Short mmCIF file of C-alpha atoms in Angstrom, two decimals:
data_model
loop_
_atom_site.label_atom_id
_atom_site.label_comp_id
_atom_site.label_asym_id
_atom_site.label_seq_id
_atom_site.Cartn_x
_atom_site.Cartn_y
_atom_site.Cartn_z
CA MET A 1 25.08 -4.11 27.20
CA THR A 2 25.50 -2.21 24.01
CA THR A 3 29.01 -1.03 22.97
CA THR A 4 27.46 1.88 20.93
CA THR A 5 25.76 5.22 21.86
CA ARG A 6 23.47 7.45 19.86
CA PRO A 7 21.79 10.68 20.35
CA ASP A 8 18.57 9.74 22.35
CA ALA A 9 15.48 11.28 20.54
CA GLU A 10 17.48 12.94 17.54
CA ARG A 11 17.50 9.56 15.56
CA ASN A 12 14.38 7.89 14.40
CA ALA A 13 16.06 4.48 14.24
CA SER A 14 19.71 3.00 14.43
CA PRO A 15 21.29 -0.39 14.60
CA TYR A 16 21.55 -1.80 18.18
CA LEU A 17 24.80 -3.83 18.98
CA TYR A 18 25.31 -6.24 21.80
CA GLY A 19 29.10 -6.03 21.88
CA GLU A 20 29.85 -9.60 20.20
CA GLU A 21 29.38 -8.54 16.66
CA ALA A 22 32.77 -7.15 15.86
CA ALA A 23 34.55 -10.18 17.04
CA ALA A 24 32.26 -12.37 15.13
CA VAL A 25 32.99 -10.31 11.99
CA ALA A 26 36.72 -10.43 12.69
CA ARG A 27 36.77 -14.37 12.86
CA VAL A 28 35.18 -14.53 9.24
CA LEU A 29 37.63 -11.75 7.98
CA GLU A 30 40.53 -13.79 9.26
CA ALA A 31 39.32 -17.02 7.79
CA GLY A 32 39.43 -15.30 4.23
CA GLN A 33 36.23 -16.54 2.90
CA TYR A 34 33.68 -13.72 2.52
CA GLY A 35 30.78 -15.22 0.27
CA HIS A 36 28.20 -17.84 1.38
CA THR A 37 30.25 -19.94 3.87
CA GLU A 38 29.52 -22.40 6.78
CA VAL A 39 28.64 -19.31 8.77
CA THR A 40 25.79 -18.65 6.60
CA ASP A 41 24.71 -22.19 6.88
CA GLU A 42 24.76 -22.06 10.63
CA PHE A 43 22.71 -18.91 10.68
CA GLU A 44 20.14 -20.56 8.55
CA ARG A 45 20.06 -23.57 10.92
CA ARG A 46 19.83 -21.26 14.01
CA ILE A 47 16.90 -19.30 12.45
CA ALA A 48 15.02 -22.55 11.56
CA ALA A 49 15.60 -23.99 15.02
CA PHE A 50 14.49 -20.62 16.73
CA LEU A 51 11.27 -20.73 14.63
CA GLY A 52 10.80 -24.57 14.96
CA VAL A 53 10.59 -24.95 11.01
CA PRO A 54 12.35 -27.55 8.74
CA ASP A 55 14.44 -24.82 6.87
CA ALA A 56 15.44 -21.42 6.15
CA VAL A 57 17.13 -19.79 3.20
CA ALA A 58 19.63 -16.94 3.65
CA VAL A 59 19.87 -14.20 1.19
CA MET A 60 21.47 -10.85 0.83
CA SER A 61 18.39 -8.53 1.79
CA GLY A 62 14.74 -8.47 2.45
CA THR A 63 14.12 -7.21 -1.13
CA ALA A 64 15.98 -10.36 -2.29
CA ALA A 65 14.06 -12.55 -0.19
CA LEU A 66 10.68 -11.26 -1.54
CA HIS A 67 11.86 -11.57 -5.05
CA THR A 68 13.29 -15.08 -4.55
CA ALA A 69 10.22 -16.09 -2.77
CA LEU A 70 7.88 -14.88 -5.56
CA LEU A 71 9.99 -16.78 -8.17
CA ALA A 72 10.08 -19.86 -5.95
CA ALA A 73 6.19 -19.85 -5.79
CA GLY A 74 6.10 -19.72 -9.59
CA VAL A 75 4.94 -16.04 -9.84
CA GLY A 76 5.91 -14.52 -13.27
CA PRO A 77 4.71 -12.52 -16.25
CA GLY A 78 0.76 -12.33 -16.50
CA ASP A 79 0.19 -13.04 -12.89
CA GLU A 80 -1.25 -10.50 -10.44
CA VAL A 81 0.04 -10.07 -6.89
CA LEU A 82 -2.31 -8.40 -4.17
CA VAL A 83 -0.36 -6.00 -2.05
CA PRO A 84 -1.10 -3.14 0.13
CA SER A 85 0.00 0.17 -1.04
CA MET A 86 1.09 1.17 2.55
CA THR A 87 4.57 -0.52 2.52
CA PHE A 88 8.23 0.36 1.55
CA CYS A 89 8.52 0.45 -2.39
CA ALA A 90 10.79 -2.55 -2.26
CA THR A 91 7.69 -4.74 -1.87
CA VAL A 92 6.45 -3.48 -5.09
CA GLN A 93 9.61 -3.54 -6.77
CA ALA A 94 10.08 -7.30 -6.02
CA ILE A 95 6.83 -8.06 -7.71
CA LEU A 96 7.59 -6.10 -10.88
CA ALA A 97 11.03 -7.88 -10.93
CA THR A 98 9.12 -11.19 -11.61
CA GLY A 99 7.31 -9.65 -14.44
CA ALA A 100 4.06 -9.92 -12.53
CA THR A 101 1.87 -6.78 -11.86
CA PRO A 102 0.71 -5.33 -8.53
CA ARG A 103 -2.92 -5.04 -7.51
CA PHE A 104 -2.98 -2.56 -4.59
CA VAL A 105 -5.41 -3.08 -1.71
CA ASP A 106 -6.53 -0.91 0.94
CA ILE A 107 -5.68 -1.30 4.86
CA ASP A 108 -7.44 -1.07 8.23
CA PRO A 109 -6.46 2.33 9.26
CA ALA A 110 -6.29 1.29 12.98
CA THR A 111 -3.26 -1.06 12.11
CA LEU A 112 -1.96 0.00 8.72
CA CYS A 113 -2.36 -3.77 7.67
CA VAL A 114 -4.50 -5.61 5.49
CA SER A 115 -7.20 -8.06 6.60
CA ALA A 116 -8.70 -11.24 5.36
CA GLU A 117 -11.71 -9.26 4.07
CA LEU A 118 -9.79 -6.69 2.19
CA ILE A 119 -7.82 -9.38 0.63
CA MET A 120 -10.83 -11.25 -0.72
CA ASP A 121 -12.45 -7.96 -1.90
CA GLY A 122 -9.36 -7.36 -3.95
CA ILE A 123 -8.90 -10.78 -5.67
CA THR A 124 -9.48 -11.14 -9.34
CA GLU A 125 -9.27 -13.93 -11.79
CA ALA A 126 -5.72 -13.05 -12.43
CA THR A 127 -4.54 -13.11 -8.93
CA THR A 128 -2.01 -15.86 -8.21
CA ALA A 129 -0.43 -14.50 -5.06
CA VAL A 130 -1.12 -12.31 -2.10
CA MET A 131 1.62 -10.40 -0.17
CA PRO A 132 0.37 -9.27 3.27
CA VAL A 133 2.74 -6.74 4.83
CA LEU A 134 3.18 -7.20 8.61
CA PHE A 135 3.38 -3.46 9.22
CA GLY A 136 5.32 -2.40 12.28
CA GLY A 137 5.70 -5.99 13.35
CA ARG A 138 1.99 -6.92 13.77
CA GLY A 139 1.17 -10.33 12.54
CA ILE A 140 -1.94 -11.00 10.34
CA ASP A 141 -4.19 -13.83 10.71
CA LEU A 142 -5.58 -15.13 7.42
CA SER A 143 -6.76 -18.56 8.73
CA SER A 144 -10.37 -17.61 7.91
CA ILE A 145 -9.63 -17.52 4.31
CA ARG A 146 -6.73 -19.89 3.84
CA GLY A 147 -8.90 -22.67 2.54
CA GLU A 148 -10.44 -20.47 -0.07
CA LEU A 149 -6.98 -19.00 -1.22
CA THR A 150 -5.75 -22.62 -1.50
CA ARG A 151 -8.76 -23.69 -3.61
CA ARG A 152 -8.06 -20.82 -5.92
CA GLY A 153 -4.43 -21.66 -6.11
CA ILE A 154 -3.23 -18.46 -4.61
CA ALA A 155 0.01 -18.51 -2.74
CA VAL A 156 0.36 -16.48 0.56
CA ILE A 157 3.89 -14.73 0.55
CA GLU A 158 4.35 -12.85 3.82
CA ASP A 159 6.46 -9.67 3.81
CA ALA A 160 7.60 -10.01 7.48
CA ALA A 161 10.40 -7.46 7.14
CA HIS A 162 9.20 -5.61 10.51
CA ALA A 163 8.06 -8.87 12.23
CA PHE A 164 10.95 -10.96 13.23
CA GLY A 165 10.06 -12.47 16.63
CA SER A 166 6.29 -11.65 16.48
CA ARG A 167 3.41 -14.03 16.82
CA VAL A 168 -0.02 -14.78 15.51
CA GLY A 169 -1.74 -16.54 18.37
CA SER A 170 0.79 -19.05 19.93
CA ARG A 171 2.77 -19.28 16.73
CA ARG A 172 5.60 -17.20 15.65
CA VAL A 173 5.50 -15.48 12.40
CA GLY A 174 7.25 -17.72 9.84
CA THR A 175 5.51 -20.93 10.95
CA SER A 176 2.03 -20.49 9.54
CA GLY A 177 2.80 -22.61 6.61
CA ASP A 178 3.10 -19.65 3.96
CA LEU A 179 6.16 -18.46 2.29
CA THR A 180 7.56 -15.80 4.78
CA CYS A 181 10.20 -13.22 4.08
CA PHE A 182 12.33 -11.51 6.69
CA SER A 183 14.64 -8.55 6.57
CA PHE A 184 17.78 -8.28 8.71
CA GLY A 185 18.65 -4.74 7.53
CA PRO A 186 20.58 -2.15 9.62
CA ILE A 187 17.54 -1.01 11.72
CA LYS A 188 15.41 -4.20 11.92
CA ASN A 189 14.58 -6.04 15.26
CA LEU A 190 17.54 -8.37 14.42
CA THR A 191 20.20 -6.96 12.19
CA CYS A 192 22.83 -8.78 9.91
CA GLY A 193 24.03 -5.32 8.71
CA GLN A 194 22.25 -6.46 5.46
CA GLY A 195 20.42 -9.55 4.82
CA GLY A 196 17.11 -11.49 4.53
CA MET A 197 15.60 -14.81 5.15
CA ILE A 198 12.98 -16.97 3.39
CA ILE A 199 10.99 -19.51 5.19
CA PRO A 200 9.80 -21.99 2.46
CA ARG A 201 6.64 -24.08 2.45
CA THR A 202 8.22 -27.25 0.97
CA GLN A 203 11.74 -28.87 0.33
CA GLU A 204 11.12 -28.03 -3.52
CA GLU A 205 10.65 -24.35 -2.78
CA ALA A 206 13.83 -24.45 -0.44
CA ASP A 207 15.76 -25.99 -3.37
CA ARG A 208 14.56 -23.58 -5.89
CA ALA A 209 15.25 -20.69 -3.52
CA ARG A 210 18.83 -21.94 -3.07
CA GLY A 211 19.30 -22.24 -6.76
CA ILE A 212 18.19 -18.63 -7.53
CA ARG A 213 20.22 -17.01 -4.71
CA LEU A 214 23.50 -18.27 -6.22
CA LEU A 215 23.15 -17.82 -10.02
CA GLY A 216 21.46 -21.01 -10.53
CA VAL A 217 24.53 -22.96 -9.64
CA VAL A 218 23.70 -26.49 -8.28
CA GLN A 219 26.65 -27.30 -6.25
CA SER A 220 27.68 -25.86 -2.95
CA GLN A 221 30.78 -23.80 -2.38
CA ALA A 222 32.37 -26.84 -0.63
CA GLU A 223 31.35 -29.06 -3.52
CA ARG A 224 32.90 -26.73 -6.17
CA THR A 225 36.28 -26.56 -4.51
CA SER A 226 36.75 -30.29 -5.04
CA THR A 227 35.75 -30.44 -8.71
CA THR A 228 36.95 -29.10 -12.06
CA THR A 229 33.39 -27.93 -13.13
CA TYR A 230 29.94 -27.04 -11.96
CA THR A 231 26.36 -27.18 -13.11
CA VAL A 232 24.16 -24.14 -13.73
CA GLY A 233 20.69 -25.64 -13.37
CA THR A 234 18.25 -22.73 -13.53
CA PHE A 235 18.03 -19.02 -13.76
CA GLY A 236 19.57 -17.37 -10.81
CA LEU A 237 20.97 -14.16 -9.34
CA ARG A 238 23.66 -13.13 -7.02
CA TYR A 239 21.51 -13.00 -3.85
CA GLN A 240 23.70 -15.07 -1.34
CA MET A 241 24.17 -13.85 2.21
CA SER A 242 27.80 -13.25 2.99
CA GLY A 243 29.34 -15.05 6.06
CA ILE A 244 30.23 -11.55 7.39
CA ASN A 245 26.60 -10.65 7.59
CA ALA A 246 25.72 -14.12 8.92
CA ALA A 247 28.17 -13.61 11.74
CA ILE A 248 26.53 -10.40 12.72
CA GLY A 249 23.13 -12.25 12.75
CA LEU A 250 24.28 -15.14 14.84
CA ALA A 251 25.68 -12.63 17.46
CA GLN A 252 22.39 -10.86 17.42
CA LEU A 253 20.34 -14.02 17.80
CA ASN A 254 21.69 -14.85 21.14
CA HIS A 255 20.01 -11.75 22.48
CA VAL A 256 16.45 -12.09 20.84
CA GLN A 257 14.64 -12.20 24.38
CA HIS A 258 16.25 -8.98 25.34
CA MET A 259 15.29 -7.40 21.93
CA GLU A 260 11.56 -8.61 22.30
CA GLU A 261 11.33 -7.30 25.90
CA THR A 262 13.03 -3.95 25.22
CA ARG A 263 10.98 -3.10 22.18
CA ARG A 264 7.58 -4.00 23.90
CA ASP A 265 8.60 -2.00 26.92
CA LEU A 266 9.57 1.09 24.89
CA TRP A 267 6.19 0.80 22.86
CA ARG A 268 4.10 0.57 25.92
CA ALA A 269 5.86 3.42 27.47
CA TYR A 270 5.08 5.53 24.50
CA GLN A 271 1.47 4.31 24.68
CA ALA A 272 1.13 5.50 28.22
CA ALA A 273 2.85 8.98 27.58
CA LEU A 274 0.65 9.59 24.46
CA ALA A 275 -2.65 8.72 26.15
CA PRO A 276 -3.25 12.25 27.45
CA LEU A 277 -3.10 13.61 23.89
CA ASN A 278 -6.57 13.60 22.48
CA ALA A 279 -5.52 14.82 19.01
CA VAL A 280 -3.13 11.87 18.75
CA THR A 281 -4.23 8.35 17.67
CA VAL A 282 -1.54 5.52 18.32
CA ILE A 283 -1.28 2.89 15.52
CA ASP A 284 -1.90 -0.36 17.35
CA VAL A 285 0.73 -3.11 16.71
CA ASP A 286 -0.74 -5.47 19.31
CA PRO A 287 2.36 -5.66 21.62
CA GLU A 288 1.08 -8.73 23.43
CA GLN A 289 1.80 -10.55 20.37
CA SER A 290 3.96 -8.49 18.20
CA VAL A 291 7.58 -7.46 18.58
CA PRO A 292 7.08 -3.58 17.75
CA HIS A 293 9.40 -2.40 14.98
CA LEU A 294 7.77 1.08 14.86
CA CYS A 295 5.78 3.46 16.95
CA GLN A 296 3.53 5.43 14.69
CA VAL A 297 0.75 8.01 15.57
CA ARG A 298 -1.85 9.67 13.31
CA VAL A 299 -1.97 13.53 13.93
CA PRO A 300 -3.74 16.40 12.39
CA HIS A 301 -1.64 18.99 10.28
CA ARG A 302 0.88 16.19 9.95
CA ASP A 303 3.42 17.87 7.56
CA GLU A 304 3.67 21.09 9.81
CA VAL A 305 4.01 18.92 12.87
CA PHE A 306 6.72 16.95 11.23
CA THR A 307 8.63 19.96 10.25
CA ARG A 308 8.48 21.71 13.68
CA MET A 309 9.55 18.52 15.47
CA ARG A 310 12.55 18.09 13.15
CA GLU A 311 13.50 21.71 13.79
CA GLN A 312 13.49 20.92 17.54
CA ARG A 313 15.82 17.89 16.93
CA VAL A 314 13.19 15.29 17.33
CA GLY A 315 13.87 12.34 14.74
CA VAL A 316 10.32 11.78 13.52
CA GLY A 317 9.88 10.17 10.19
CA VAL A 318 7.03 8.97 7.82
CA HIS A 319 6.53 5.20 6.94
CA TYR A 320 5.51 5.32 4.14
CA PRO A 321 4.32 7.43 1.21
CA PRO A 322 1.68 5.16 -0.42
CA ASN A 323 3.11 3.36 -3.55
CA HIS A 324 -0.17 3.64 -5.67
CA LEU A 325 0.38 7.43 -5.93
CA GLN A 326 4.02 6.98 -6.85
CA PRO A 327 5.00 7.78 -10.51
CA ALA A 328 6.53 4.59 -11.18
CA PHE A 329 3.56 2.57 -10.20
CA ALA A 330 0.94 4.92 -11.61
CA GLU A 331 -0.16 2.30 -14.23
CA TRP A 332 -1.76 0.18 -11.30
CA SER A 333 -3.17 3.08 -9.29
CA ARG A 334 -6.65 2.51 -8.03
CA PRO A 335 -8.75 4.43 -5.22
CA LEU A 336 -7.76 3.29 -1.84
CA PRO A 337 -9.63 5.59 0.63
CA ALA A 338 -8.15 4.52 3.88
CA THR A 339 -4.56 4.41 2.73
CA GLU A 340 -5.00 7.95 1.23
CA GLN A 341 -6.55 9.09 4.49
CA VAL A 342 -3.80 7.91 6.73
CA ALA A 343 -1.02 8.84 4.45
CA GLY A 344 -1.47 12.52 5.25
CA GLU A 345 -1.56 11.84 9.02
CA ILE A 346 0.98 9.16 9.95
CA LEU A 347 4.01 10.20 11.90
CA THR A 348 6.78 7.61 12.99
CA LEU A 349 8.21 8.50 16.39
CA PRO A 350 11.86 7.71 17.42
CA PHE A 351 12.00 3.98 18.13
CA ARG A 352 15.05 1.99 18.75
CA GLN A 353 16.51 0.10 21.70
CA HIS A 354 18.91 2.85 22.78
CA LEU A 355 15.89 5.13 23.62
CA THR A 356 15.54 6.17 27.18
CA PRO A 357 12.58 7.49 29.16
CA ALA A 358 13.98 10.82 28.84
CA GLY A 359 13.85 10.39 25.05
CA ILE A 360 10.41 9.31 25.19
CA ASP A 361 9.42 12.13 27.44
CA LYS A 362 11.28 14.73 25.20
CA THR A 363 9.54 13.29 22.04
CA VAL A 364 6.02 13.43 23.71
CA THR A 365 6.44 17.01 25.15
CA VAL A 366 7.58 18.38 21.81
CA LEU A 367 4.85 16.57 19.99
CA ALA A 368 2.21 18.04 22.30
CA ARG A 369 3.70 21.55 22.15
CA CYS A 370 3.89 21.35 18.22
CA LEU A 371 0.24 20.16 18.03
CA LYS A 372 -0.88 23.09 20.13
CA THR A 373 1.17 25.57 18.14
CA VAL A 374 0.06 24.23 14.81
CA SER A 375 -3.64 23.98 15.75
CA ALA A 376 -3.68 27.55 17.08
CA ALA A 377 -2.33 28.76 13.88
CA ALA A 378 -4.69 26.75 11.54
#
């Protein structure tokens, strides 16, 4: 089905195309309008319909989605946002961009995700929002504390960059009533080349997000073409999604079921192949509910294993170095025992829809060999 090929186990991740994206982009290019267009509007409507929610707001990236959602929720200077350290640095940078400060919280080492208990343990008087990261595509159920968070006026803003298509129980991620932010970057479950989406809680939040994403301009592009002026009603940024990117997303959206099935099958194939390796612990993404974005393991002597596998042309990676230990965020560092333990053990295996059974076999075989070699030398 795809029109592209990639070296099997040599790449950790790469975009997966279905063969319709180039023609979709060409139609937008030929139309001569490359900003936010009716194609972007259609993509918003299709995402909202897929999820079964009233609205969706497209922006230029997952980071832009997080920043805009925080602003739409009223987060700003003097506020504190709970966030796991185990995430890509963009999550933390989006918090800082609002003038708020991050309060890092620990994770469950079995899932690399926060839990309701860990969130409640981390809340302070200054907390105005919590930002659970749906790591690897795994949904997070906060229903047990939702009433308490509401009582305290604390917003939940989901970083669902990895989790498009995943579920919590019978509901898709994005339908829980929280502010949810998706990423449609190059290697995500659904790609726009670059893009993001906000699922707002209310019409007011949707309107606020739409104002922010287009420099605070109130009128739509169509409305501005028929008047001699326009109104800037609020603070804003150039965060709109181009019709070019939306066209790619629309082409991808036609194949969501294939994407979900393929990623689940690949993850389960890895799980079965890794089972005999006693030194390896697979990070559980709950594939019955989630659409896996990553396949990760915890291994001893991770750095040595990583180097040896790369030398043997297996595209392993590490997602992610913990943020509370980064120089840029040192001011907010605090002890996080589970995060610090797994940070030296996690290894991301090649995982993308191009991957074949032979690629999985090669990855696991090389991993087993490297573990044996490194352990013998230790």
